[in-house]
Coordinates of C-alpha atoms in Angstrom, one line a residue:
M1 CA 144.7 142.4 2.7
K2 CA 144.0 139.0 1.1
Y3 CA 142.6 137.5 4.4
C4 CA 140.7 140.9 5.2
R5 CA 138.8 140.4 1.9
W6 CA 138.2 136.8 2.7
F7 CA 136.7 137.6 6.2
L8 CA 134.5 140.4 4.7
G9 CA 133.4 138.2 2.1
T10 CA 132.4 135.4 4.4
I11 CA 130.5 137.8 6.8
G12 CA 128.6 139.3 3.8
G13 CA 127.7 135.9 2.6
L14 CA 126.5 134.7 6.0
S15 CA 124.4 137.9 6.2
L16 CA 122.8 137.3 3.0
L17 CA 122.0 133.6 3.9
A18 CA 120.4 134.9 7.1
L19 CA 118.4 137.7 5.4
P20 CA 115.4 135.6 3.9
S21 CA 114.8 133.9 7.4
F22 CA 114.9 137.2 9.1
V23 CA 112.5 138.8 6.6
Y24 CA 110.2 135.8 7.0
G25 CA 110.4 135.9 10.7
Q26 CA 109.4 139.7 10.6
D27 CA 106.5 138.9 8.4
E28 CA 105.3 136.2 10.7
V29 CA 104.9 138.9 13.5
P30 CA 101.6 140.8 13.3
L31 CA 101.8 144.6 13.1
P32 CA 99.9 145.3 16.4
K33 CA 102.4 142.9 18.2
Q34 CA 105.3 144.8 16.8
I35 CA 103.9 148.1 17.9
S36 CA 103.2 146.8 21.3
D37 CA 106.7 145.4 21.6
L38 CA 108.2 148.7 20.3
A39 CA 106.0 150.6 23.0
T40 CA 107.3 148.2 25.6
Q41 CA 111.0 148.7 24.6
V42 CA 110.5 152.5 24.5
D43 CA 108.9 152.5 27.9
W44 CA 112.0 150.6 29.4
L45 CA 114.4 153.0 27.6
W46 CA 112.7 156.0 28.9
T47 CA 112.6 154.6 32.5
V48 CA 116.4 154.2 32.3
V49 CA 117.0 157.6 30.9
A50 CA 114.9 159.0 33.6
A51 CA 116.9 157.1 36.1
C52 CA 120.2 158.4 34.7
L53 CA 119.0 161.9 35.1
V54 CA 117.9 161.3 38.7
F55 CA 121.4 159.6 39.3
F56 CA 123.1 162.8 38.0
M57 CA 121.4 164.7 40.7
Q58 CA 123.8 163.1 43.1
A59 CA 126.6 165.2 41.3
G60 CA 124.3 168.3 41.7
F61 CA 123.9 167.8 45.3
S62 CA 127.6 167.1 45.8
L63 CA 128.5 170.4 44.2
V64 CA 125.7 172.4 46.0
E65 CA 126.7 171.1 49.3
G66 CA 130.5 171.3 48.6
G67 CA 130.1 174.9 47.2
F68 CA 128.2 176.1 50.1
T69 CA 130.3 174.6 52.9
R70 CA 133.8 175.7 54.0
A71 CA 136.8 174.3 52.1
K72 CA 138.1 172.1 54.8
N73 CA 134.8 170.0 54.9
V74 CA 134.4 169.6 51.1
V75 CA 136.2 166.0 51.1
N76 CA 133.7 164.9 53.7
I77 CA 130.7 166.2 51.9
M78 CA 131.9 164.5 48.6
M79 CA 132.6 161.2 50.4
K80 CA 129.1 161.3 52.1
N81 CA 127.4 161.7 48.6
V82 CA 129.3 158.9 47.2
A83 CA 128.8 156.7 50.1
D84 CA 125.0 157.3 50.4
L85 CA 124.6 156.0 46.9
S86 CA 126.9 153.2 47.2
I87 CA 125.6 151.7 50.5
G88 CA 122.1 152.9 50.0
A89 CA 121.8 151.1 46.8
I90 CA 122.8 147.7 48.5
G91 CA 120.3 148.4 51.3
F92 CA 117.5 149.2 49.0
W93 CA 118.4 146.2 46.7
A94 CA 118.5 143.8 49.6
I95 CA 115.6 145.1 51.8
G96 CA 114.1 148.3 50.4
F97 CA 112.7 147.0 47.0
G98 CA 110.8 144.0 48.7
L99 CA 109.5 146.0 51.4
M100 CA 108.2 148.7 49.1
F101 CA 106.6 146.6 46.3
S102 CA 106.0 143.2 47.7
G103 CA 102.4 143.9 48.7
S104 CA 100.7 143.3 52.0
E105 CA 100.5 139.5 51.5
A106 CA 104.2 138.6 51.3
Y107 CA 107.9 140.1 51.7
E108 CA 111.1 138.8 50.1
F109 CA 114.5 140.0 50.8
F110 CA 116.8 140.8 47.8
V111 CA 115.5 141.2 44.1
D112 CA 114.6 138.0 42.4
P113 CA 116.6 137.8 39.1
D114 CA 113.6 136.1 37.5
A115 CA 111.1 138.4 38.8
N116 CA 108.8 135.3 39.5
S117 CA 107.9 136.6 43.2
F118 CA 106.5 139.9 41.8
G119 CA 105.0 138.4 38.6
Q120 CA 106.7 140.9 36.3
D121 CA 108.9 140.8 33.3
A122 CA 112.6 140.6 34.5
N123 CA 113.8 143.3 32.0
W124 CA 111.3 145.7 33.3
M125 CA 112.2 144.7 36.8
Y126 CA 115.8 145.8 36.4
A127 CA 114.9 149.0 34.9
F128 CA 112.2 149.8 37.6
L129 CA 114.8 148.7 40.3
L130 CA 117.4 151.2 38.9
F131 CA 114.8 154.1 38.8
Q132 CA 113.7 153.5 42.3
T133 CA 117.3 153.0 43.8
V134 CA 118.4 156.2 42.6
F135 CA 115.3 157.9 43.9
A136 CA 116.1 156.2 47.3
A137 CA 119.7 157.7 47.1
T138 CA 118.2 161.0 46.3
A139 CA 116.2 161.0 49.6
A140 CA 119.3 160.1 51.6
T141 CA 121.6 162.8 50.0
I142 CA 119.1 165.6 50.8
V143 CA 119.8 165.0 54.4
S144 CA 123.6 165.4 53.6
G145 CA 123.4 168.9 52.9
A146 CA 121.1 169.8 55.8
V147 CA 123.5 168.4 58.4
A148 CA 126.7 169.3 56.7
E149 CA 129.7 169.9 58.9
R150 CA 127.9 168.3 61.8
T151 CA 128.0 164.6 61.3
K152 CA 130.7 161.9 61.5
F153 CA 131.1 159.8 58.4
G154 CA 130.3 156.5 60.1
A155 CA 127.0 157.8 61.5
Y156 CA 125.8 159.1 58.2
L157 CA 126.4 155.7 56.6
I158 CA 124.3 154.1 59.1
F159 CA 121.6 156.6 58.5
S160 CA 121.9 156.2 54.8
V161 CA 121.2 152.5 55.2
V162 CA 118.1 153.2 57.4
I163 CA 116.5 155.6 55.1
T164 CA 117.1 153.7 51.9
A165 CA 116.2 150.3 53.2
V166 CA 113.2 151.2 55.6
I167 CA 112.0 154.8 55.7
Y168 CA 111.9 155.5 52.0
P169 CA 110.4 152.1 51.0
V170 CA 107.6 152.5 53.7
Q171 CA 106.6 155.8 52.5
G172 CA 106.8 154.4 48.9
A173 CA 104.7 151.5 49.7
W174 CA 102.0 153.6 51.0
S175 CA 102.0 156.0 48.0
W176 CA 103.5 154.0 45.0
G177 CA 102.7 150.4 45.8
G178 CA 100.4 150.2 43.0
L179 CA 103.1 150.9 40.5
W180 CA 104.0 147.2 41.0
N181 CA 102.0 144.9 43.2
G182 CA 99.1 146.0 45.2
G183 CA 98.5 149.5 46.5
G184 CA 99.2 151.4 49.7
W185 CA 96.7 152.9 52.0
L186 CA 97.4 156.5 50.8
E187 CA 97.1 155.3 47.2
N188 CA 93.7 153.6 48.1
L189 CA 92.5 157.0 49.5
G190 CA 93.3 158.7 46.2
F191 CA 96.6 160.2 47.1
V192 CA 98.8 160.8 43.9
D193 CA 102.5 161.6 43.8
F194 CA 103.3 161.9 40.1
A195 CA 107.2 162.7 40.5
G196 CA 108.2 162.0 44.0
S197 CA 107.4 165.4 45.6
T198 CA 106.3 163.6 48.8
V199 CA 107.8 160.0 48.5
V200 CA 111.3 161.4 47.7
H201 CA 111.9 165.0 48.4
S202 CA 109.4 165.4 51.4
V203 CA 110.7 162.1 53.1
G204 CA 114.2 163.5 52.5
G205 CA 113.1 167.0 53.9
W206 CA 111.5 165.6 57.0
A207 CA 114.5 163.3 57.6
A208 CA 116.8 166.3 57.3
L209 CA 114.7 168.5 59.6
A210 CA 114.9 165.7 62.3
G211 CA 118.6 165.7 61.9
V212 CA 119.1 169.3 62.3
I213 CA 116.8 169.4 65.5
V214 CA 118.9 166.7 67.0
L215 CA 122.3 168.0 66.1
G216 CA 121.7 171.7 66.4
P217 CA 123.6 174.4 64.6
R218 CA 127.1 174.3 63.4
R219 CA 129.8 175.0 66.0
G220 CA 130.6 178.7 66.1
K221 CA 127.4 179.6 64.3
Y222 CA 125.9 181.7 67.2
N223 CA 127.7 183.7 69.9
A224 CA 126.7 183.6 73.6
D225 CA 124.3 186.4 73.3
G226 CA 122.4 184.7 70.5
T227 CA 123.8 186.7 67.7
M228 CA 124.7 185.0 64.4
N229 CA 128.1 184.3 62.7
P230 CA 127.9 184.1 59.1
I231 CA 129.5 180.8 57.7
V232 CA 129.8 181.4 54.1
G233 CA 130.5 178.8 51.5
H234 CA 134.0 178.7 49.7
N235 CA 132.8 178.3 46.1
M236 CA 129.7 180.0 44.8
A237 CA 130.4 178.9 41.3
M238 CA 130.5 175.2 42.3
G239 CA 127.1 175.7 44.2
A240 CA 125.6 177.4 41.2
L241 CA 126.6 174.6 38.8
G242 CA 125.1 172.0 41.2
V243 CA 121.8 174.0 41.1
F244 CA 121.6 173.9 37.3
I245 CA 122.4 170.0 37.6
L246 CA 119.5 169.7 40.0
W247 CA 117.1 171.5 37.8
L248 CA 118.1 169.0 35.0
G249 CA 117.5 166.1 37.2

C-alpha cells in the first residue's frame, strides 16, 4: 500500500509538471490548424471504420454461401472465403495497390512505408490501403459463391491472386485512380463510381459469370432430358444471417 501511494503520487506530480507545457503547446497551435488536424483524424478514422464494415462482409459471404450449399461442402466454402482474403491481401499489397494508384508514369511493387513514391501521408496511406484491400477481397469472394461446389481449392487460390493483384486494380485504376494519384481514362470521361458498384461488385459479378460459363452447372443439377434437380442448401438460418451482415457491410 505504501509503495502504491508513492507510485501514484509520483505519477501525479509528473503530470502536473507536464501540464503547463502541454497547455502552452496547445495555445501555440492556431484554431484553424486544430480544426484541420481534427478533420484529418476523423477522416482517417472513418476510413478505417468503413474498412472494418467491408471486412465484415467476408463473414456475410461465408454464411450465405455456406448456408445455401450442401453440408458436405461447407468446410470447403469457409476455407475459400478465409483464403481469398488472406492471399488476396498479400497480392494486392505486393502488386495491386501500385498498379491501381501509381498513375500512368510509374509503377512500384509493394507499398512504400514512407509513402514517398505516392506523395501522400503515411498514416493516410495505411488507412487507404486497408480500405482498398478489403474491397479487393470482396470482389474475389463474390466469385466463391457463384462457383460453389465446382472448383478445387488450389485453383481458386490462384484465381484469388489474379483478381486481387491484376483484374480489380486495373478496373480500379480506370475508375478510381484520381482518389490517390492521377486519374484513369473512365474517370476522365466523367465516370463516377461512388461506392464500388462497378469497381467491386461488377468486377466480381463478371468474373463469377466467366467462371460459371467455363465450369458449367454442378454435377447432378440436370438430368439427361434437361430437367432440373433442385439442390437445396442445408441451413437457411445461416444464409439469412449472412444476408443481414452483407446489408450492414
